[in-house]
Amino acid sequence: MRLKKLKITLCLALTAAAALGSAGERASAAGRNGIFTTRPTYSVPTYRVYLSPSCQTWNPYCDGSGSEELHMREVAFAMIPYLRQYGIGYALASAQTGSRENQRNTIVGRVRQAEENRCDLYLAIHSNARDDGPKTNGTTIFYPSDSAQSLRFANLLKENFIYPDKSAVSLDTNDALWEMYMPKMTHCLIETAYHDNPQDVAWIESNTDAIAKSLARCVALNEYIPVSVKMDKTAVSIKAGKTCELNSAVTLINGNVYDNRTSWSSCNSRVAVVQNGTVLGVSKGCTTIQARTGNGLTAQCLVTVT
């Protein structure tokens, strides 16, 4: 075991010390397409969500603790570390500073910002109120009636959102809402609970982080975000001019496992190059071959070329 660790340490040191080959050398090695297998290249996706917390500063919580805008912005902000853990990109809408009369312009600006940031998903985060009607509780998830992808995300929210009374979580459509017809990407608006109901308000305020974690997980479920990646080998030895096959197994958040949904790279292309998991030994030495998921998870294999 000590000898193996010493060998790995020595190889890593050699890899770090080795100078990278010229562009011509790398192109020559990588261009030997006849040696590589025909395993298809996996295009590593990127994924970004736009977070649009309510801009309604004029809607007070019934306990006097602040506005809908304040509390929903706290939820959106608390989502950020969970999105980062999943490797999901995000853009957070700026705080509302204008009057109620400027609300539509605010939403127009947010939709434009989501498009400029190339977001794949638009999530509006609100709390609800019955105004002068009878007090009620629960979560309502709005989706545009003409979007199958938005309905799919709405169902994920309905199934996985953590409001304690699952029977009070419902789906609805209201295409007249600005944040229903303006965004062009997949989008939903979630009314997390009722801010004119003392029990719902207490639940929101004591579960801000848990609500954020739940919403971030729903975003990850919508994109089938990878949560782990493993290589079938951790160390291999090949001769110069010969090849070997490496395989990666990517586990998605829904539990499904897929082979080779990764990009591939070599830390030292003078020693070995890799194409879609097929490794070609170039010259004596050691290098690390890396498989990387679209959200930044990696697995490595130490390759020794003799």
CSV table of C-alpha atoms in Angstrom, one decimal:
chain,number,residue,atom,x,y,z
A,1,MET,CA,0.0,0.0,0.0
A,2,ARG,CA,2.8,2.4,0.9
A,3,LEU,CA,4.6,1.6,-2.4
A,4,LYS,CA,1.4,2.3,-4.4
A,5,LYS,CA,0.9,5.6,-2.6
A,6,LEU,CA,4.5,6.5,-3.3
A,7,LYS,CA,4.1,5.7,-6.9
A,8,ILE,CA,0.9,7.8,-7.2
A,9,THR,CA,2.6,10.7,-5.4
A,10,LEU,CA,5.7,10.5,-7.7
A,11,CYS,CA,3.5,10.4,-10.8
A,12,LEU,CA,1.5,13.4,-9.6
A,13,ALA,CA,4.7,15.3,-9.0
A,14,LEU,CA,6.0,14.4,-12.5
A,15,THR,CA,2.7,15.5,-14.0
A,16,ALA,CA,2.8,18.9,-12.2
A,17,ALA,CA,6.5,19.4,-13.2
A,18,ALA,CA,6.1,18.4,-16.9
A,19,ALA,CA,5.9,21.2,-19.4
A,20,LEU,CA,2.9,21.2,-21.7
A,21,GLY,CA,3.6,20.2,-25.3
A,22,SER,CA,3.4,22.6,-28.1
A,23,ALA,CA,0.0,23.2,-29.8
A,24,GLY,CA,1.3,21.2,-32.8
A,25,GLU,CA,2.3,18.2,-30.7
A,26,ARG,CA,-1.1,18.2,-29.0
A,27,ALA,CA,-2.9,18.5,-32.2
A,28,SER,CA,-0.8,15.6,-33.7
A,29,ALA,CA,-1.6,13.3,-30.8
A,30,ALA,CA,-5.3,14.2,-30.6
A,31,GLY,CA,-5.6,14.0,-34.4
A,32,ARG,CA,-5.1,10.2,-34.5
A,33,ASN,CA,-8.8,9.7,-34.9
A,34,GLY,CA,-8.3,6.2,-36.3
A,35,ILE,CA,-7.0,5.1,-32.9
A,36,PHE,CA,-9.9,6.5,-30.8
A,37,THR,CA,-13.2,4.7,-30.5
A,38,THR,CA,-16.4,6.2,-32.0
A,39,ARG,CA,-18.0,6.8,-28.7
A,40,PRO,CA,-20.2,10.0,-29.2
A,41,THR,CA,-19.1,13.3,-27.7
A,42,TYR,CA,-21.4,14.4,-24.8
A,43,SER,CA,-22.2,18.1,-24.9
A,44,VAL,CA,-22.0,19.3,-21.3
A,45,PRO,CA,-25.0,21.6,-20.7
A,46,THR,CA,-25.2,24.7,-18.6
A,47,TYR,CA,-28.3,25.7,-16.6
A,48,ARG,CA,-29.3,29.0,-15.1
A,49,VAL,CA,-32.4,30.1,-13.1
A,50,TYR,CA,-33.8,33.6,-12.7
A,51,LEU,CA,-35.0,34.3,-9.2
A,52,SER,CA,-37.8,36.9,-9.1
A,53,PRO,CA,-39.0,37.5,-5.6
A,54,SER,CA,-42.1,39.6,-5.2
A,55,CYS,CA,-41.6,43.3,-5.8
A,56,GLN,CA,-44.7,44.2,-3.8
A,57,THR,CA,-43.3,46.3,-0.9
A,58,TRP,CA,-46.8,47.6,-0.3
A,59,ASN,CA,-48.2,44.2,0.9
A,60,PRO,CA,-47.6,44.0,4.7
A,61,TYR,CA,-47.3,40.7,6.7
A,62,CYS,CA,-50.1,40.5,9.2
A,63,ASP,CA,-47.6,40.3,12.2
A,64,GLY,CA,-46.0,43.6,11.2
A,65,SER,CA,-42.7,42.0,10.5
A,66,GLY,CA,-42.2,43.5,7.0
A,67,SER,CA,-43.5,43.3,3.5
A,68,GLU,CA,-44.0,40.5,1.0
A,69,GLU,CA,-41.1,41.8,-1.0
A,70,LEU,CA,-38.8,41.6,2.1
A,71,HIS,CA,-39.7,38.1,3.1
A,72,MET,CA,-39.7,36.6,-0.4
A,73,ARG,CA,-36.3,38.2,-1.1
A,74,GLU,CA,-35.0,36.5,2.0
A,75,VAL,CA,-36.2,33.2,0.5
A,76,ALA,CA,-34.6,33.9,-2.9
A,77,PHE,CA,-31.3,35.0,-1.3
A,78,ALA,CA,-31.3,31.8,0.9
A,79,MET,CA,-31.6,29.7,-2.3
A,80,ILE,CA,-28.2,30.8,-3.6
A,81,PRO,CA,-25.9,28.5,-1.6
A,82,TYR,CA,-28.1,25.5,-2.4
A,83,LEU,CA,-28.1,26.4,-6.1
A,84,ARG,CA,-24.3,26.7,-5.9
A,85,GLN,CA,-24.1,23.2,-4.3
A,86,TYR,CA,-25.9,21.8,-7.3
A,87,GLY,CA,-23.8,23.8,-9.8
A,88,ILE,CA,-26.8,25.8,-11.0
A,89,GLY,CA,-26.2,29.3,-12.3
A,90,TYR,CA,-28.6,32.0,-11.2
A,91,ALA,CA,-29.5,35.7,-11.5
A,92,LEU,CA,-31.3,37.4,-8.7
A,93,ALA,CA,-33.6,40.4,-9.5
A,94,SER,CA,-32.8,43.7,-7.9
A,95,ALA,CA,-34.8,44.9,-4.9
A,96,GLN,CA,-37.9,46.9,-5.7
A,97,THR,CA,-37.4,50.6,-5.3
A,98,GLY,CA,-40.2,52.2,-7.3
A,99,SER,CA,-43.8,52.8,-6.6
A,100,ARG,CA,-46.8,50.4,-7.1
A,101,GLU,CA,-47.5,52.2,-10.3
A,102,ASN,CA,-44.1,51.1,-11.7
A,103,GLN,CA,-44.6,47.4,-10.9
A,104,ARG,CA,-45.2,46.4,-14.6
A,105,ASN,CA,-42.1,48.2,-15.7
A,106,THR,CA,-40.2,46.3,-13.0
A,107,ILE,CA,-41.4,43.0,-14.3
A,108,VAL,CA,-40.6,43.9,-17.9
A,109,GLY,CA,-37.1,44.7,-16.8
A,110,ARG,CA,-36.8,41.4,-14.9
A,111,VAL,CA,-37.9,39.4,-17.9
A,112,ARG,CA,-35.4,41.3,-20.1
A,113,GLN,CA,-32.6,40.6,-17.5
A,114,ALA,CA,-33.5,36.9,-17.5
A,115,GLU,CA,-33.2,36.8,-21.3
A,116,GLU,CA,-29.9,38.7,-21.2
A,117,ASN,CA,-28.5,36.2,-18.7
A,118,ARG,CA,-29.6,33.3,-20.9
A,119,CYS,CA,-31.6,31.8,-18.0
A,120,ASP,CA,-33.3,28.5,-18.7
A,121,LEU,CA,-35.9,28.8,-16.0
A,122,TYR,CA,-37.8,31.8,-14.4
A,123,LEU,CA,-39.1,31.4,-10.9
A,124,ALA,CA,-41.3,34.0,-9.4
A,125,ILE,CA,-41.5,33.7,-5.6
A,126,HIS,CA,-44.5,35.3,-3.8
A,127,SER,CA,-46.8,35.0,-0.8
A,128,ASN,CA,-50.6,35.3,-1.1
A,129,ALA,CA,-53.5,37.2,0.5
A,130,ARG,CA,-57.3,37.0,0.5
A,131,ASP,CA,-57.5,40.7,1.1
A,132,ASP,CA,-61.1,41.3,2.4
A,133,GLY,CA,-62.2,37.7,1.8
A,134,PRO,CA,-62.2,34.8,4.3
A,135,LYS,CA,-58.7,33.9,5.5
A,136,THR,CA,-57.2,30.7,4.1
A,137,ASN,CA,-53.9,28.9,3.9
A,138,GLY,CA,-51.8,26.9,1.6
A,139,THR,CA,-49.6,27.1,-1.5
A,140,THR,CA,-50.7,27.9,-5.1
A,141,ILE,CA,-48.4,27.3,-8.0
A,142,PHE,CA,-49.2,29.2,-11.2
A,143,TYR,CA,-48.0,28.1,-14.6
A,144,PRO,CA,-48.8,29.3,-18.2
A,145,SER,CA,-51.5,27.2,-19.8
A,146,ASP,CA,-49.7,26.8,-23.1
A,147,SER,CA,-46.4,25.5,-21.8
A,148,ALA,CA,-45.9,21.8,-21.2
A,149,GLN,CA,-42.4,22.4,-19.8
A,150,SER,CA,-43.8,24.9,-17.3
A,151,LEU,CA,-46.5,22.5,-16.3
A,152,ARG,CA,-43.8,19.8,-15.7
A,153,PHE,CA,-41.9,22.2,-13.4
A,154,ALA,CA,-45.2,23.2,-11.6
A,155,ASN,CA,-45.9,19.5,-10.9
A,156,LEU,CA,-42.4,19.1,-9.4
A,157,LEU,CA,-43.0,22.1,-7.2
A,158,LYS,CA,-46.4,20.7,-6.1
A,159,GLU,CA,-44.9,17.3,-5.3
A,160,ASN,CA,-41.8,18.5,-3.5
A,161,PHE,CA,-42.5,21.8,-1.9
A,162,ILE,CA,-42.5,21.5,1.9
A,163,TYR,CA,-45.7,23.3,2.9
A,164,PRO,CA,-46.9,21.1,5.8
A,165,ASP,CA,-50.4,20.4,4.6
A,166,LYS,CA,-50.0,18.7,1.2
A,167,SER,CA,-53.7,18.8,0.5
A,168,ALA,CA,-53.4,22.6,0.5
A,169,VAL,CA,-50.9,22.7,-2.3
A,170,SER,CA,-52.5,23.3,-5.6
A,171,LEU,CA,-51.9,24.2,-9.3
A,172,ASP,CA,-53.6,26.9,-11.2
A,173,THR,CA,-53.3,29.0,-14.4
A,174,ASN,CA,-53.8,32.7,-14.8
A,175,ASP,CA,-52.4,33.8,-18.1
A,176,ALA,CA,-53.2,37.4,-17.4
A,177,LEU,CA,-50.5,37.6,-14.7
A,178,TRP,CA,-47.5,39.5,-16.0
A,179,GLU,CA,-45.1,36.8,-14.9
A,180,MET,CA,-47.2,34.3,-16.7
A,181,TYR,CA,-47.2,35.7,-20.2
A,182,MET,CA,-44.0,37.8,-20.3
A,183,PRO,CA,-41.2,35.2,-19.8
A,184,LYS,CA,-40.4,33.1,-22.8
A,185,MET,CA,-38.4,30.4,-21.0
A,186,THR,CA,-39.9,27.7,-18.7
A,187,HIS,CA,-41.5,29.6,-15.8
A,188,CYS,CA,-43.8,29.3,-12.7
A,189,LEU,CA,-45.0,31.6,-10.0
A,190,ILE,CA,-45.3,30.1,-6.5
A,191,GLU,CA,-47.5,31.7,-3.8
A,192,THR,CA,-45.6,30.0,-0.9
A,193,ALA,CA,-48.3,30.7,1.7
A,194,TYR,CA,-50.7,33.5,2.9
A,195,HIS,CA,-49.2,36.6,4.5
A,196,ASP,CA,-52.6,37.6,5.9
A,197,ASN,CA,-52.9,34.3,7.9
A,198,PRO,CA,-50.9,34.4,11.2
A,199,GLN,CA,-50.2,30.6,11.0
A,200,ASP,CA,-48.9,30.8,7.5
A,201,VAL,CA,-46.8,33.9,8.3
A,202,ALA,CA,-45.3,32.1,11.3
A,203,TRP,CA,-44.5,29.1,9.1
A,204,ILE,CA,-42.7,31.3,6.5
A,205,GLU,CA,-40.7,33.2,9.0
A,206,SER,CA,-39.5,30.1,10.9
A,207,ASN,CA,-38.8,28.1,7.7
A,208,THR,CA,-37.1,30.6,5.4
A,209,ASP,CA,-34.0,28.4,4.8
A,210,ALA,CA,-36.0,25.2,4.5
A,211,ILE,CA,-38.3,26.8,1.9
A,212,ALA,CA,-35.3,28.0,0.0
A,213,LYS,CA,-33.7,24.5,0.1
A,214,SER,CA,-36.9,23.0,-1.1
A,215,LEU,CA,-37.2,25.4,-4.1
A,216,ALA,CA,-33.6,24.9,-5.1
A,217,ARG,CA,-34.1,21.1,-5.1
A,218,CYS,CA,-37.1,21.5,-7.3
A,219,VAL,CA,-35.0,23.5,-9.7
A,220,ALA,CA,-32.4,20.8,-9.7
A,221,LEU,CA,-35.0,18.1,-10.2
A,222,ASN,CA,-36.4,20.0,-13.2
A,223,GLU,CA,-33.0,19.8,-14.9
A,224,TYR,CA,-32.0,16.3,-13.7
A,225,ILE,CA,-28.9,17.9,-12.1
A,226,PRO,CA,-26.0,15.4,-11.5
A,227,VAL,CA,-25.2,14.8,-7.8
A,228,SER,CA,-22.2,12.5,-8.2
A,229,VAL,CA,-19.8,11.1,-10.7
A,230,LYS,CA,-17.4,8.1,-10.5
A,231,MET,CA,-14.8,6.7,-12.8
A,232,ASP,CA,-14.6,2.9,-13.3
A,233,LYS,CA,-10.8,3.0,-12.7
A,234,THR,CA,-8.7,5.2,-10.4
A,235,ALA,CA,-5.3,4.2,-11.9
A,236,VAL,CA,-4.2,2.5,-15.1
A,237,SER,CA,-0.9,1.8,-16.9
A,238,ILE,CA,-0.6,1.7,-20.7
A,239,LYS,CA,2.2,1.7,-23.3
A,240,ALA,CA,2.9,4.6,-25.5
A,241,GLY,CA,0.9,4.3,-28.7
A,242,LYS,CA,-1.7,2.1,-27.1
A,243,THR,CA,-5.2,3.0,-25.8
A,244,CYS,CA,-7.5,2.1,-23.0
A,245,GLU,CA,-11.1,2.8,-22.2
A,246,LEU,CA,-12.3,4.8,-19.2
A,247,ASN,CA,-16.0,5.1,-18.3
A,248,SER,CA,-17.8,7.6,-16.0
A,249,ALA,CA,-21.0,6.9,-14.2
A,250,VAL,CA,-23.1,10.0,-13.5
A,251,THR,CA,-25.9,9.8,-10.9
A,252,LEU,CA,-28.7,12.4,-11.3
A,253,ILE,CA,-30.7,13.9,-8.5
A,254,ASN,CA,-33.7,11.6,-9.4
A,255,GLY,CA,-31.5,8.6,-8.8
A,256,ASN,CA,-31.0,7.6,-12.5
A,257,VAL,CA,-27.5,6.7,-13.5
A,258,TYR,CA,-26.0,7.3,-16.9
A,259,ASP,CA,-22.7,6.4,-18.5
A,260,ASN,CA,-20.3,9.0,-19.8
A,261,ARG,CA,-22.4,12.1,-19.5
A,262,THR,CA,-19.2,14.0,-19.0
A,263,SER,CA,-16.6,16.0,-20.8
A,264,TRP,CA,-13.0,14.6,-20.7
A,265,SER,CA,-9.6,16.2,-20.4
A,266,SER,CA,-5.9,15.3,-19.7
A,267,CYS,CA,-3.7,17.3,-17.3
A,268,ASN,CA,-0.7,16.7,-19.6
A,269,SER,CA,-1.3,16.0,-23.2
A,270,ARG,CA,2.4,15.2,-23.8
A,271,VAL,CA,1.9,12.0,-21.7
A,272,ALA,CA,-1.6,11.0,-22.8
A,273,VAL,CA,-4.6,12.5,-24.6
A,274,VAL,CA,-8.2,11.5,-24.2
A,275,GLN,CA,-11.3,11.7,-26.5
A,276,ASN,CA,-14.7,10.8,-25.1
A,277,GLY,CA,-13.1,8.4,-22.5
A,278,THR,CA,-10.6,6.7,-24.8
A,279,VAL,CA,-7.1,7.4,-23.6
A,280,LEU,CA,-4.1,7.3,-25.9
A,281,GLY,CA,-0.6,7.0,-24.4
A,282,VAL,CA,1.7,9.5,-26.1
A,283,SER,CA,5.0,9.3,-24.2
A,284,LYS,CA,6.4,8.0,-20.9
A,285,GLY,CA,5.2,9.7,-17.8
A,286,CYS,CA,2.1,10.2,-15.7
A,287,THR,CA,-1.0,12.4,-16.1
A,288,THR,CA,-4.5,12.6,-14.7
A,289,ILE,CA,-7.5,12.1,-16.8
A,290,GLN,CA,-10.6,13.9,-15.6
A,291,ALA,CA,-14.3,13.4,-16.3
A,292,ARG,CA,-16.4,16.5,-15.6
A,293,THR,CA,-20.2,16.9,-15.4
A,294,GLY,CA,-21.9,20.1,-16.6
A,295,ASN,CA,-22.3,21.4,-13.1
A,296,GLY,CA,-18.7,20.9,-12.2
A,297,LEU,CA,-18.5,17.5,-10.4
A,298,THR,CA,-15.3,15.6,-11.3
A,299,ALA,CA,-13.7,12.2,-11.2
A,300,GLN,CA,-10.1,11.4,-11.9
A,301,CYS,CA,-7.9,8.5,-13.0
A,302,LEU,CA,-4.1,8.4,-12.8
A,303,VAL,CA,-2.6,7.2,-16.1
A,304,THR,CA,1.0,6.0,-16.3
A,305,VAL,CA,2.4,5.6,-19.7
A,306,THR,CA,5.4,3.2,-20.1
